[in-house]
Coordinates of C-alpha atoms and ligand atoms in Angstrom, one line a residue:
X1 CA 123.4 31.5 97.6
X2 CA 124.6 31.8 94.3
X3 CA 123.5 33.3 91.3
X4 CA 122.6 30.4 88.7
X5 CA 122.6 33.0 85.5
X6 CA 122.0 36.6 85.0
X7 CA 124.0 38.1 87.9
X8 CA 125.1 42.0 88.2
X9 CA 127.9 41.4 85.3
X10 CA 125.8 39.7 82.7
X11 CA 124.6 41.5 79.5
X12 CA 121.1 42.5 80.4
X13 CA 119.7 40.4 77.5
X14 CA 121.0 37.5 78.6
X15 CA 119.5 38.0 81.9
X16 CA 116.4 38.8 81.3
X17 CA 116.6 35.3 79.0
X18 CA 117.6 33.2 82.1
X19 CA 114.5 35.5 83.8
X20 CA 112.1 34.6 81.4
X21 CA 113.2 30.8 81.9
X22 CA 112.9 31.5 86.0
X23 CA 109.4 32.7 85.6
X24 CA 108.7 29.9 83.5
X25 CA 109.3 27.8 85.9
X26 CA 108.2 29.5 88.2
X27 CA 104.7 29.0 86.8
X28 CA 105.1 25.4 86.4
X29 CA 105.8 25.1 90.5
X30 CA 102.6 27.8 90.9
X31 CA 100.4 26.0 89.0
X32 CA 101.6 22.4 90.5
X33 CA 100.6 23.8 93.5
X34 CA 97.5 24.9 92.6
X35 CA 96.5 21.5 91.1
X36 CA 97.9 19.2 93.8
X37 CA 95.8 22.0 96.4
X38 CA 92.8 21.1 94.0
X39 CA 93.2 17.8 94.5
X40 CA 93.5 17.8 98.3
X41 CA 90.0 20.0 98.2
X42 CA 88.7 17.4 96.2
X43 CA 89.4 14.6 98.6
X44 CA 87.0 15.8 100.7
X45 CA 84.6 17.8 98.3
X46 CA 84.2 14.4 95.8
X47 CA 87.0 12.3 94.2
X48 CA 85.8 13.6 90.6
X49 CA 85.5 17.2 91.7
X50 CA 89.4 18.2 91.0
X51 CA 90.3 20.1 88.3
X52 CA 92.2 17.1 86.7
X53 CA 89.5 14.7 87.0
X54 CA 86.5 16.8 85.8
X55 CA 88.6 18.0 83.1
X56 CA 89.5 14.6 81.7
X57 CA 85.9 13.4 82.0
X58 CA 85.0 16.0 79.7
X59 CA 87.4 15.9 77.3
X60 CA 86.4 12.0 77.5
X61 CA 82.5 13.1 76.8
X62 CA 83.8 15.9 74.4
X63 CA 85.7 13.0 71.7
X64 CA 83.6 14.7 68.8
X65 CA 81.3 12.8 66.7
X66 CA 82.8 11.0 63.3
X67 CA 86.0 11.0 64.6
X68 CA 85.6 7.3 65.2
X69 CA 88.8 6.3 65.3
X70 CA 89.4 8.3 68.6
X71 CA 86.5 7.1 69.7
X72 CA 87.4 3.2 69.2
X73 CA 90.8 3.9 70.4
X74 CA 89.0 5.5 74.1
X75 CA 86.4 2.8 74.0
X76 CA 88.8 -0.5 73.1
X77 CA 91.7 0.4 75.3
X78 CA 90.3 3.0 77.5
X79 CA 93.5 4.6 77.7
X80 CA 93.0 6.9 80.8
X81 CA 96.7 7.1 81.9
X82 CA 97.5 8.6 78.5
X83 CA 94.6 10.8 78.7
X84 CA 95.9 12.2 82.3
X85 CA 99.5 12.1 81.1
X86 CA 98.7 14.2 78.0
X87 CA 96.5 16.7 80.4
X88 CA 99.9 16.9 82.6
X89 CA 102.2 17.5 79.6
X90 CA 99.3 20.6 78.4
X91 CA 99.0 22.0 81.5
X92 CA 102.7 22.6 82.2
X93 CA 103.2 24.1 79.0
X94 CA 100.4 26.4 79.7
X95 CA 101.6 27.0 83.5
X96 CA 105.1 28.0 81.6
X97 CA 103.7 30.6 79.5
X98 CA 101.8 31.9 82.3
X99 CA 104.5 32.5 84.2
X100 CA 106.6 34.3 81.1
X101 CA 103.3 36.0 81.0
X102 CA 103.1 37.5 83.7
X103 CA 106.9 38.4 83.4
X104 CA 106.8 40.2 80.4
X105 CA 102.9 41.4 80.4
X106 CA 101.8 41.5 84.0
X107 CA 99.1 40.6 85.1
X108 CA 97.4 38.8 82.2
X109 CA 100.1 35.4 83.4
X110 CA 97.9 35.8 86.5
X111 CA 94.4 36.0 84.5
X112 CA 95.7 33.2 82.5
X113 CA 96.0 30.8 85.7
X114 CA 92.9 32.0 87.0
X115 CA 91.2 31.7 83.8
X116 CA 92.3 28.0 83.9
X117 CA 90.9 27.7 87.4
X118 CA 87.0 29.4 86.8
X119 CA 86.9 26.8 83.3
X120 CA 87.9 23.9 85.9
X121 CA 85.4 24.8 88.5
X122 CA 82.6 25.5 85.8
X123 CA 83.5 22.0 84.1
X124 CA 83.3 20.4 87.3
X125 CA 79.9 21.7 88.2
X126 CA 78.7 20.9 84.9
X127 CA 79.5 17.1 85.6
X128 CA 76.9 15.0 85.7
X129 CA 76.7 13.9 89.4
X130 CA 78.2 17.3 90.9
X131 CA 77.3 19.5 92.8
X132 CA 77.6 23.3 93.4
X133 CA 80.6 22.7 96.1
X134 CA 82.5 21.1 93.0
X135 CA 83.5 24.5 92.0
X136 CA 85.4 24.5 95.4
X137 CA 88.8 22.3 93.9
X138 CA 89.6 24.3 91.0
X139 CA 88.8 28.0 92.8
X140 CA 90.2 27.0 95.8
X141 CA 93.5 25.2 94.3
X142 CA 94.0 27.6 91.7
X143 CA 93.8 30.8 93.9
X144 CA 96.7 29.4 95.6
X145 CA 98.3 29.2 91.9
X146 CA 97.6 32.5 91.4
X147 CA 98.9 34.2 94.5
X148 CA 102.0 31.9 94.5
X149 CA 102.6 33.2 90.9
X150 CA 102.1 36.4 91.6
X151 CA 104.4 36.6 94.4
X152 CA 107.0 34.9 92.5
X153 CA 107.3 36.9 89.4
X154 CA 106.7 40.1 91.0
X155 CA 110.3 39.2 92.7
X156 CA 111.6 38.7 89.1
X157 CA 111.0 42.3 89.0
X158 CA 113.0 45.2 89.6
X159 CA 111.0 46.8 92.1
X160 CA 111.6 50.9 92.6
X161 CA 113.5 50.4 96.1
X162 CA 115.6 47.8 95.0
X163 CA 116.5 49.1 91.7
X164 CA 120.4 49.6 91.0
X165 CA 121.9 48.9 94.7
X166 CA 124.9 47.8 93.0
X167 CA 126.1 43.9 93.2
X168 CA 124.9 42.9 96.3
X169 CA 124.6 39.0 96.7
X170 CA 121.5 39.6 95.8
X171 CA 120.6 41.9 93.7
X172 CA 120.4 41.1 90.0
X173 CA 119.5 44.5 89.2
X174 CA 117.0 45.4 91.6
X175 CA 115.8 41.5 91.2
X176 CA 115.0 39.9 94.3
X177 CA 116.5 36.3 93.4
X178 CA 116.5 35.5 97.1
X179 CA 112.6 36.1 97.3
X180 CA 111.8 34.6 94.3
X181 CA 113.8 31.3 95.2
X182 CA 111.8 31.4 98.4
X183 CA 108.7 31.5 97.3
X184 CA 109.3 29.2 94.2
X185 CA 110.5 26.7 96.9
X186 CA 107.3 27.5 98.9
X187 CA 105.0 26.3 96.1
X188 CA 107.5 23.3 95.4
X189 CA 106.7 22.7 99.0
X190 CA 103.0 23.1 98.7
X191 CA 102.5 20.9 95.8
X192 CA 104.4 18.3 97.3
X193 CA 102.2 18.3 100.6
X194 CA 98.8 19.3 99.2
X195 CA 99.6 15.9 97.2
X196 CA 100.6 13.6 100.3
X197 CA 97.4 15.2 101.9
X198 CA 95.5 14.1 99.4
X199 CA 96.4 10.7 99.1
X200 CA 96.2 10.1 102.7
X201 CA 92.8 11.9 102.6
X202 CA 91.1 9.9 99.7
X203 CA 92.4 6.7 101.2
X204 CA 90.4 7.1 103.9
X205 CA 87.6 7.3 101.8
X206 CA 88.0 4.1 100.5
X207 CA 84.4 3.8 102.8
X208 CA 82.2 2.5 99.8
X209 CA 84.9 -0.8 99.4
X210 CA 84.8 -1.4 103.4
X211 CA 81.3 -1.3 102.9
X212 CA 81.4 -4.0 100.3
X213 CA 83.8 -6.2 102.4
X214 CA 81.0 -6.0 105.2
X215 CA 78.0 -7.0 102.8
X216 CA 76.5 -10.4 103.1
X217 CA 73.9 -10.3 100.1
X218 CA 71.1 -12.8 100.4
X219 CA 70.6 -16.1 99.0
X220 CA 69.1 -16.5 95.3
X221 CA 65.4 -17.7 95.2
X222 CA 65.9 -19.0 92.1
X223 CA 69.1 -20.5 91.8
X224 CA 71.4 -20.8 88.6
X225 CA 71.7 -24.6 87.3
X226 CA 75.2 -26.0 87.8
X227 CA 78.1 -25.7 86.1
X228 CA 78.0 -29.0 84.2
X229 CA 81.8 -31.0 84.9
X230 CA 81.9 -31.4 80.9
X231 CA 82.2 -27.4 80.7
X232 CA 85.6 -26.8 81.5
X233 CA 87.9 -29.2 79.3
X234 CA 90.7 -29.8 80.5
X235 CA 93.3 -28.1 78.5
X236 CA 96.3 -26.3 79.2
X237 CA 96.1 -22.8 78.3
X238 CA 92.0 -22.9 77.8
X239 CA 90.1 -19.8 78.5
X240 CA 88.3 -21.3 81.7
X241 CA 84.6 -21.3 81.5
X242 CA 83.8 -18.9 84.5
X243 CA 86.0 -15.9 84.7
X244 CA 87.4 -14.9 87.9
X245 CA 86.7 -11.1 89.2
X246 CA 89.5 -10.3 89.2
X247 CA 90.5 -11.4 85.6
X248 CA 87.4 -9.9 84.2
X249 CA 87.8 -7.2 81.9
X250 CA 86.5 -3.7 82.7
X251 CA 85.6 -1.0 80.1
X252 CA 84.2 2.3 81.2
X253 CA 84.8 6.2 80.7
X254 CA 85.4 6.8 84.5
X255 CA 88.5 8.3 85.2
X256 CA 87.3 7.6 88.7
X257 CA 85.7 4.6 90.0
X258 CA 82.1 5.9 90.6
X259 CA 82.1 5.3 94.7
X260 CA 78.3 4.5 95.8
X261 CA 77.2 3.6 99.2
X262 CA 74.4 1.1 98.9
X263 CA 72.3 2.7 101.6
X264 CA 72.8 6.2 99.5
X265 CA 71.5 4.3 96.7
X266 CA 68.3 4.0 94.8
X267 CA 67.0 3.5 91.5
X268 CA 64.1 5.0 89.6
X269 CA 62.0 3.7 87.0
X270 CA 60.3 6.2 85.4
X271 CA 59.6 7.9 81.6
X272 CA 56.9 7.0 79.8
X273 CA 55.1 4.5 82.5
X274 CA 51.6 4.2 83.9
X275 CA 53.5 3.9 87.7
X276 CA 57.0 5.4 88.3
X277 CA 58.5 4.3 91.4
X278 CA 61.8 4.1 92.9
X279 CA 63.7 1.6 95.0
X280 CA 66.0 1.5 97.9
X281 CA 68.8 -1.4 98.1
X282 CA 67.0 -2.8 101.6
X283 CA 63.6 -3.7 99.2
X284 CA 65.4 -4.8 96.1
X285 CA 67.0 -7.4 98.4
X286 CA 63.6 -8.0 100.0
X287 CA 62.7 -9.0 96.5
X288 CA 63.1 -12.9 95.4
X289 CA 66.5 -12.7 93.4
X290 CA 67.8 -15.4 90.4
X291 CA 71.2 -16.3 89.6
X292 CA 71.9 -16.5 86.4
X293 CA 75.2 -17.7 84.2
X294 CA 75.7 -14.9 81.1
X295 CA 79.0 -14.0 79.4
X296 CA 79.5 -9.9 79.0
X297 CA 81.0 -9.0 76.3
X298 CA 82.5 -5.3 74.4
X299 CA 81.6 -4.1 70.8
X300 CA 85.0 -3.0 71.0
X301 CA 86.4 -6.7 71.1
X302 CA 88.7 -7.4 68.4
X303 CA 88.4 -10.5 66.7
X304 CA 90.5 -12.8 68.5
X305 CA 90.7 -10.1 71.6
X306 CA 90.0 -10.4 75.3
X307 CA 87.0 -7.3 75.8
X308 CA 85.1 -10.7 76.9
X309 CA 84.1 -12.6 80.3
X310 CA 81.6 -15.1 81.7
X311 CA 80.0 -14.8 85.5
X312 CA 77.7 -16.0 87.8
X313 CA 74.8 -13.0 88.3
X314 CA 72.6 -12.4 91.3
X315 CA 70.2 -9.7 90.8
X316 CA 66.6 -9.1 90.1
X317 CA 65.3 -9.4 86.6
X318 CA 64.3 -6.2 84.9
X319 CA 61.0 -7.3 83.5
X320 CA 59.3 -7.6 86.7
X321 CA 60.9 -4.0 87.5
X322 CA 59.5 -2.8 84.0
X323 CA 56.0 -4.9 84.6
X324 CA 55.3 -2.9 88.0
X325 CA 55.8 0.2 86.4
X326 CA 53.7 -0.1 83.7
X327 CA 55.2 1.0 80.1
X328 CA 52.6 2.6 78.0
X329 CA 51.9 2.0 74.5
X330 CA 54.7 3.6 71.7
X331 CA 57.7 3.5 73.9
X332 CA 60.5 0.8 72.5
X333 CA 63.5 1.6 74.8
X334 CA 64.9 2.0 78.2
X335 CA 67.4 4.5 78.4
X336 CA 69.8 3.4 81.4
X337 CA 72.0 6.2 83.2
X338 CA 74.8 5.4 86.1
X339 CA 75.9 7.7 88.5
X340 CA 78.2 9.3 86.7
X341 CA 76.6 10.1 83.8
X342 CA 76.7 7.6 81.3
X343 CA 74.0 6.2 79.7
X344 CA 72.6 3.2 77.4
X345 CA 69.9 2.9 75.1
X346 CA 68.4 -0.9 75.4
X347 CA 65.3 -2.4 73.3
X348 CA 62.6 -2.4 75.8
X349 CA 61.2 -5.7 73.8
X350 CA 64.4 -7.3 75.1
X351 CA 64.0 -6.5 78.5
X352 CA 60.2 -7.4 78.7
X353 CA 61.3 -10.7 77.1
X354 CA 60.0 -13.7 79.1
X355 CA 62.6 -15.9 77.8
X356 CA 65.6 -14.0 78.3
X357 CA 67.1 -13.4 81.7
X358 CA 68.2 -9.8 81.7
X359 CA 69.4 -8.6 85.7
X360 CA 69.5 -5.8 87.7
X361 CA 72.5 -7.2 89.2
X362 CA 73.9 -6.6 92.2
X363 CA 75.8 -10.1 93.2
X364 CA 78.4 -10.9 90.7
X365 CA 80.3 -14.8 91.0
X366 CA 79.1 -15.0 94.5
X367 CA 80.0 -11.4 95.5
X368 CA 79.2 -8.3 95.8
X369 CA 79.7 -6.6 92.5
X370 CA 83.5 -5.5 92.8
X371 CA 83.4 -1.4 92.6
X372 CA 85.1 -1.1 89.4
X373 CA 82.0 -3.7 87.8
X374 CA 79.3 -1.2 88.9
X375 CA 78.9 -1.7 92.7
X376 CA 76.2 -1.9 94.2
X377 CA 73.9 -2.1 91.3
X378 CA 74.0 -2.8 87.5
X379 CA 72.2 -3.8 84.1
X380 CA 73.1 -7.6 82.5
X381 CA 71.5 -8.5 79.2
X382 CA 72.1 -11.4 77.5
X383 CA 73.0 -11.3 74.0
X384 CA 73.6 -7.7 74.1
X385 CA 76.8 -5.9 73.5
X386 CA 77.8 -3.9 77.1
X387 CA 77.6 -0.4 75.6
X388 CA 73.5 -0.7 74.4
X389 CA 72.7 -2.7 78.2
X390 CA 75.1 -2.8 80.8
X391 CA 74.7 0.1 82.6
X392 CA 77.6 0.1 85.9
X393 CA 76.5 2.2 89.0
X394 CA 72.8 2.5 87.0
X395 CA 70.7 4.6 89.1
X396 CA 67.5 5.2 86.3
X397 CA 65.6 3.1 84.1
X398 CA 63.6 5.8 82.1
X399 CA 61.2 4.1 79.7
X400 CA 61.2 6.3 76.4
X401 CA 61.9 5.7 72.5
X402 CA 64.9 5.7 70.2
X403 CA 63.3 9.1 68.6
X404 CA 63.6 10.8 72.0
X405 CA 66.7 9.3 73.3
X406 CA 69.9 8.2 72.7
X407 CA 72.7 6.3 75.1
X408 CA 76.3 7.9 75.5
X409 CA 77.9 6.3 72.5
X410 CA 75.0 5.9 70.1
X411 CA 76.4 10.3 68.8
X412 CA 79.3 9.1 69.1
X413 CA 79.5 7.5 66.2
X414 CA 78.2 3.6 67.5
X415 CA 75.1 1.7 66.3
X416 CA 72.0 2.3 68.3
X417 CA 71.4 -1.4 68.0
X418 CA 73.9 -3.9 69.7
X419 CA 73.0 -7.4 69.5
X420 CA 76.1 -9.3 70.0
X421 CA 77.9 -10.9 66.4
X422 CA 78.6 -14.9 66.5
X423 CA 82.5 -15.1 67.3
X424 CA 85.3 -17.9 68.1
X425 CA 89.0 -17.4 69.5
X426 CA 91.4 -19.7 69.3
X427 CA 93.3 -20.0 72.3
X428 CA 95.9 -22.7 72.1
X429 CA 98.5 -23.4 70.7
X430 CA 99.9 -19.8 70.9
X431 CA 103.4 -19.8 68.9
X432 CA 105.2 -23.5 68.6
X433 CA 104.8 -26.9 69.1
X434 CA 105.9 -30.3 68.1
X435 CA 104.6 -32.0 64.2
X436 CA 102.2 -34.4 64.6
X437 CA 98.3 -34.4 66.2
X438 CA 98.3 -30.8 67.6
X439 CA 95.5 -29.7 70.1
X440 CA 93.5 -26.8 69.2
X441 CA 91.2 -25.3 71.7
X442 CA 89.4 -22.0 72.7
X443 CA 86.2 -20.5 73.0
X444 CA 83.0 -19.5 70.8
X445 CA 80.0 -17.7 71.5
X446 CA 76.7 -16.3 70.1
X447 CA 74.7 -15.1 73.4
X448 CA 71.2 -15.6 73.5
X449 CA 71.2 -17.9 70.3
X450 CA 73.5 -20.5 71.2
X451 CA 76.7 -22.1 69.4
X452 CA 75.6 -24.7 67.5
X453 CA 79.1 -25.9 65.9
X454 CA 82.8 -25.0 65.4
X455 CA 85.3 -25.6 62.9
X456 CA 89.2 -25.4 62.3
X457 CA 91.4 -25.2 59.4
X458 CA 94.8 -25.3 58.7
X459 CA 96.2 -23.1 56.3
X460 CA 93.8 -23.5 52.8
X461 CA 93.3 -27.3 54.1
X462 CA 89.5 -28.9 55.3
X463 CA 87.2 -27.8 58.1
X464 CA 87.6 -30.0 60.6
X465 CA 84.6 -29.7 63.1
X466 CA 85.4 -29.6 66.9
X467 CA 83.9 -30.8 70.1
X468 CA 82.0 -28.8 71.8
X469 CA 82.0 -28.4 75.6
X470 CA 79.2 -28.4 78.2
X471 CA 77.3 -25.2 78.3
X472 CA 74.6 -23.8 80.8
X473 CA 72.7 -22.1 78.1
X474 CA 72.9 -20.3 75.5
X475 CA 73.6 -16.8 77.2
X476 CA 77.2 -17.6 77.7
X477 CA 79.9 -18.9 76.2
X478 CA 81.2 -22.1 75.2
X479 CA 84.8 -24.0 75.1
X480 CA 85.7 -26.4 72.2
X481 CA 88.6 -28.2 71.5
X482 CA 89.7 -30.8 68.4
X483 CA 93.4 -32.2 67.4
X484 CA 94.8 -31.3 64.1
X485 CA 97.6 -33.2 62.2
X486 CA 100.4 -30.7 61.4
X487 CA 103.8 -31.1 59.7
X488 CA 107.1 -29.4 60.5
X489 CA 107.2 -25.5 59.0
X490 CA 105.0 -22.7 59.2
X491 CA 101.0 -23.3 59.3
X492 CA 98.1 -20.9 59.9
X493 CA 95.1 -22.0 62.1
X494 CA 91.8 -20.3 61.3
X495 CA 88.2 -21.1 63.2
X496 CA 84.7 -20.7 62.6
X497 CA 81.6 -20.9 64.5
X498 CA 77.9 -21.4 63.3
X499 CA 75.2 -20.8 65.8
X500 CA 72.4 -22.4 67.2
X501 CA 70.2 -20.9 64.1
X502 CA 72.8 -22.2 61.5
X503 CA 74.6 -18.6 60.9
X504 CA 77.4 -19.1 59.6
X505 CA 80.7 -16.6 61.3
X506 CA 81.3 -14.1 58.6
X507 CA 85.5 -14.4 56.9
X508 CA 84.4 -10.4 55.8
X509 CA 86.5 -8.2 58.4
X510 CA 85.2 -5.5 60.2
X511 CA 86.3 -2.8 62.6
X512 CA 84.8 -3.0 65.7
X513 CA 82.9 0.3 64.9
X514 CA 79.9 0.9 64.8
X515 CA 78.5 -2.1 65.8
X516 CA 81.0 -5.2 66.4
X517 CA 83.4 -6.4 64.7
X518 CA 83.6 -9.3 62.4
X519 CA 86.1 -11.8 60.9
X520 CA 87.9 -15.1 61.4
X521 CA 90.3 -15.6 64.1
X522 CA 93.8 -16.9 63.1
X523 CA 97.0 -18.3 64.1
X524 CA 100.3 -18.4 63.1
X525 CA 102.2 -21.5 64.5
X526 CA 105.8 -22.7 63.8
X527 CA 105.6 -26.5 64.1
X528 CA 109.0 -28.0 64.4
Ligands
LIG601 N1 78.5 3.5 84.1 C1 79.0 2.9 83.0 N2 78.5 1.7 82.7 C2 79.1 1.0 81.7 C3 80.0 1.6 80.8 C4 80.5 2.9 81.2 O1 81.3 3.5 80.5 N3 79.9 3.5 82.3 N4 80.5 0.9 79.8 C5 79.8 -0.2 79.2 C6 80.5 -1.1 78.4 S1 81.0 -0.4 76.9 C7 80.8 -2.4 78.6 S2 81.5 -3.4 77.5 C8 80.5 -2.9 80.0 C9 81.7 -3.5 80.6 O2 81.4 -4.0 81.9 P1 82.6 -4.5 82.8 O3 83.6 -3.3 83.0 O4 82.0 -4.9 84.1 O5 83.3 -5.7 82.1 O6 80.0 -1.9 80.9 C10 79.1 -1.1 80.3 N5 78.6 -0.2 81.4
LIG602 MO1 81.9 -2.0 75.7

C-alpha cells in the first residue's frame, strides 16, 4: 500500500489538505451507500418510497407558484432525467461537505447525513399514496450512511494509541490510512451491491405489467363506428390518423410509473352527491362499455409540436357514473385524483353532457391501457386539454366546486378552465423539395367542435383552402392535404384552420401558459 499524499514526511498542512479531500470523498462513497441501500429498501417497501424518488416528487409538487416558466418547462418536456441528475449532482456536494464535516467538526458531518435521511423519510411519508413503512428507505439507507461515515473519518483521525509511532507503512501521524481505505472501499462495495440488488429486486416487481399482458378486457356494447378508408390520406410523411401506443406521447409528474394491480383497484365517487359509491374493476367491466375514437391532447403543446395523439377508447362513460351517484344542486366540478396524487379539476356540465362521450377508460387502441397511460383506469374528455380531465391511475371522482377545489396545476400558475384551442400542423414537406406543385399535408383539430376548413399560404401569397380527410367525429383529429405551386429559392408555408363554428385560428402568438397556446404554424422550405 502506498501513501497517495500526506505521508509521515509531508508538511502537516498539506496533509491535513489531502485529509480533508479523503474525507470528502469519503462522504461521497458513505452517502452512495446509503442512497443505493435506500433504494434496495425501497424495492420492496414501494418503488416511490426511496429517498431519491420521494424527494424528486416533491421538489416536482414544490415548483412554486408564478414561476411559470419552470413550471412550463416541467410540464412541456417533463424533464425528469435532469431533475434526478441535478438531485445527484446536490447530493454529492452535500455528502462531500459532510464528510469534511465530520473531519474538521465531528460529529455534526454525521448529523448532517442523518439529517438528510429523517427529511427523506418524513418527505416520503408525506407522499400522497405512502404509507408509514415509507419512512423505512431513507432511515434504513441512510443509517448505513451514517455509520459507514463515521467509521471512515474517525480513521482520518489520530486516535490516542496510534498517535506518533513514527513512519510506519501506515501511519500518517497516528492516521489509520489502511482502515480508512478499508472501509471507504466497504461502502464503495455496498453501494455498488445495494444497487444490483435493487434492480434485480424491482424487476421482479414488474407484477402490475404481467398482469396486463394476462388481461383479456371484454368486448364493447357499444361499439366505435369505423375508421372511414378516406381518413388516412395517403401521404408520405403524414401524421397517421390513429396513433400507435407506443408513439403516443406521455406527460405526467411521476418520477415513477404509478404500478396498480387492477384487482387492488377501485374508484370512488363521492363529494357533494345524494349516493357515494365505489367500484371494483370486476363490476366496471360487468358494466356495458363504448368505444369511442377522441384525440388527447397537452396545454403544453407548442404550436406546430407533438404533445398530441388520437386512440381508440374502451371504457365506461362518466355520466352514467355521475347519474348513479347523484350530484346535488350548487356543485359545478369534479375534482379527479390518481394514485399518486395528482389531481384535475373538470366542469361537471361537461361530464353530465349527453352529447359528449367522456370515458372512464380502461381499454386504450384495443388494449389494456399501457402502464405509463394510466393502467388500469383513467379519465378521457373530449375537447378538453389533459391537465383539467385526464386523470391517469384516477382512483376518485369527488363532485365539489371550483370555490372549494382546485386540480394540481390550476396554483400552479394554469387556467382552471381548459377547453382545447382550434390548431393545425403542417407536417410535410419538412426542409427541401423540388420547384413546381409541392404537396402540403398535416393535421388540424378543434375537439368537440369539429374542423370545418383549412388553409395554406406561401410566404405573403393567397390562402389556398385544402382538402380535408375523413373524420369519425368531431372529437378527434383530422388530416388535410393540398398542392402548392412553388419556385426555386426560399419560401415559408403558413396554415390555418377554422372550425366547425367558423372560428377562425388566431396568427396572435401565445405561450402555452396558462391555458394553450396559440398561433400559426410555419415552414421554412428551400425549393431547388
Ligand atoms: N395521474 C396523472 N394523470 C395525468 C397527468 C399527471 O401528471 N398525472 N397529466 C395529465 C396531462 S397534463 C396530460 S396532457 C395527459 C397526458 O396523457 P398521456 O400521458 O396518456 O398522453 O394526462 C393527464 N393525466
Ligand atoms: Mo398536459
Amino acid at each position: 500500500m502506498t501513501e497517495a499524499t500526506g505521508g509521515p514526511e509531508a508538511p502537516q498542512a498539506e496533509r491535513s489538505r489531502a485529509d480533508a479531500g479523503w474525507a470528502a470523498l469519503a462522504g461521497v462513497l458513505a452517502g452512495g451507500a446509503g442512497l443505493a441501500v435506500a433504494e434496495l429498501v425501497a424495492a420492496v417497501v414501494a418503488p416511490g418510497s426511496s429517498t431519491l424518488f420521494a424527494g424528486g416528487a416533491a421538489v416536482i409538487d414544490a415548483v412554486p407558484p408564478g414561476l411559470k416558466d419552470f413550471a412550463v418547462q416541467w410540464f412541456g418536456t417533463n424533464d425528469k432525467a435532469v431533475l434526478l441528475g441535478s438531485m445527484g449532482v446536490v447530493l454529492a456536494v452535500g455528502a462531500a461537505f459532510a464528510g469534511w464535516l465530520q473531519l474538521r467538526r465531528p460529529p455534526y458531518g454525521v448529523l448532517l447525513m442523518s439529517a438528510v435521511g429523517v427529511v427523506g423519510a418524513m418527505v416520503a411519508v408525506l407522499r400522497p399514496d405512502a404509507t408509514p413503512l415509507w419512512a423505512l428507505p431513507s432511515i434504513v439507507g441512510l443509517g448505513v450512511g451514517v455509520l459507514l461515515l463515521r467509521a471512515a473519518v474517525a480513521r482520518l483521525r489520530p486516535a490516542p494509541g496510534r498517535a506518533a509511532s513514527g513512519g510506519g507503512a501506515t501511519s500518517g501521524g497516528g492516521v489509520d490510512r489502511r482502515g480508512f481505505l478499508a472501509v471507504s472501499g466497504l461502502a464503495a462495495g455496498a453501494a455498488v451491491l445495494a444497487l444490483a440488488g435493487s434492480r434485480v429486486l424491482s424487476a421482479g416487481s414488474t407484477a402490475v405489467s404481467a398482469v396486463r399482458e394476462k388481461l383479456r378486457l371484454p368486448t364493447a356494447r357499444t361499439t366505435a363506428p369505423p375508421v372511414p378508408a378516406g381518413a388516412e390520406l395517403k401521404v408520405d410523411g403524414i401524421t397517421p390518423y390513429v396513433t400507435p401506443n407506443p408513439d403516443f406521447y406521455r406527460i405526467d409528474t411521476a418520477l415513477i410509473v404509478p404500478q396498480v394491480n387492477p384487482q387492488d383497484w377501485s374508484l370512488r365517487v363521492e363529494g357533494l352527491v345524494d349516493e357515494p359509491f365505489e367500484i371494483t374493476w370486476d363490476e366496471l367491466l360487468a358494466l356495458p362499455l363504448e368505444e369511442h375514437y377522441v384525440t388527447l391532447a397537452c396545454v403544453s403543446n407548442t404550436v406546430g409540436g407533438d404533445l398530441i395523439g388520437n386512440a381508440l377508447w374502451l371504457g365506461y362513460p362518466i355520466r352514467a357514473l355521475l347519474e348513479r351517484a347523484k350530484p346535488r344542486a350548487g356543485a359545478d366540478m369534479v375534482l379527479s385524483t390518481s394514485d399518486d396524487g395528482f389531481t384535475a379539476g373538470t366542469p361537471l356540465e361537461v361530464l353530465q353532457d349527453p352529447d359528449r362521450d367522456s370515458l372512464l377508460a380502461i381499454g386504450m387502441n384495443g388494449q389494456p391501457l399501457p402502464v405509463e397511460h394510466g393502467f388500469p383506469a383513467r379519465l378521457v374528455v373530449p375537447g378538453l386539454y389533459g391537465y383539467v380531465s385526464a386523470t391517469k391511475w384516477v382512483t376518485s371522482l369527488k363532485v365539489t366546486t371550483f370555490d372549494a377545489d382546485q386540480g394540481y396545476w390550476t396554483p400552479r400558475g394554469w387556467s382552471a378552465l381548459g377547453p382545447i384551442k382550434v390548431e393545425s400542423r403542417i407536417d410535410v414537406p419538412r426542409g427541401s423539395v423540388s420547384a413546381g406543385a409541392v404537396t402540403v399535408a398535416g393535421v388540424a383539430w378543434a375537439q368537440h367542435t369539429g374542423i370545418g376548413e383549412v388553409q395554406v399560404r406561401a410566404d405573403d401569397g393567397d390562402w389556398v383552402t385544402a382538402e380535408l380527410a375523413e373524420t369519425v367525429g368531431p372529437d378527434t383529429w383530422r388530416q388535410w392535404h393540398t398542392s402548392i405551386d412553388l419556385t426555386a429559392g426560399d419560401h415559408t408555408l403558413a396554415v390555418r384552420a377554422t372550425d366547425a363554428d367558423g372560428l377562425v385560428q388566431t396568427e396572435d402568438e401565445a405561450p402555452p401558459a396558462p391555458d394553450g397556446a396559440t398561433g400559426w404554424h410555419t415552414v421554412n422550405v428551400s425549393v431547388s
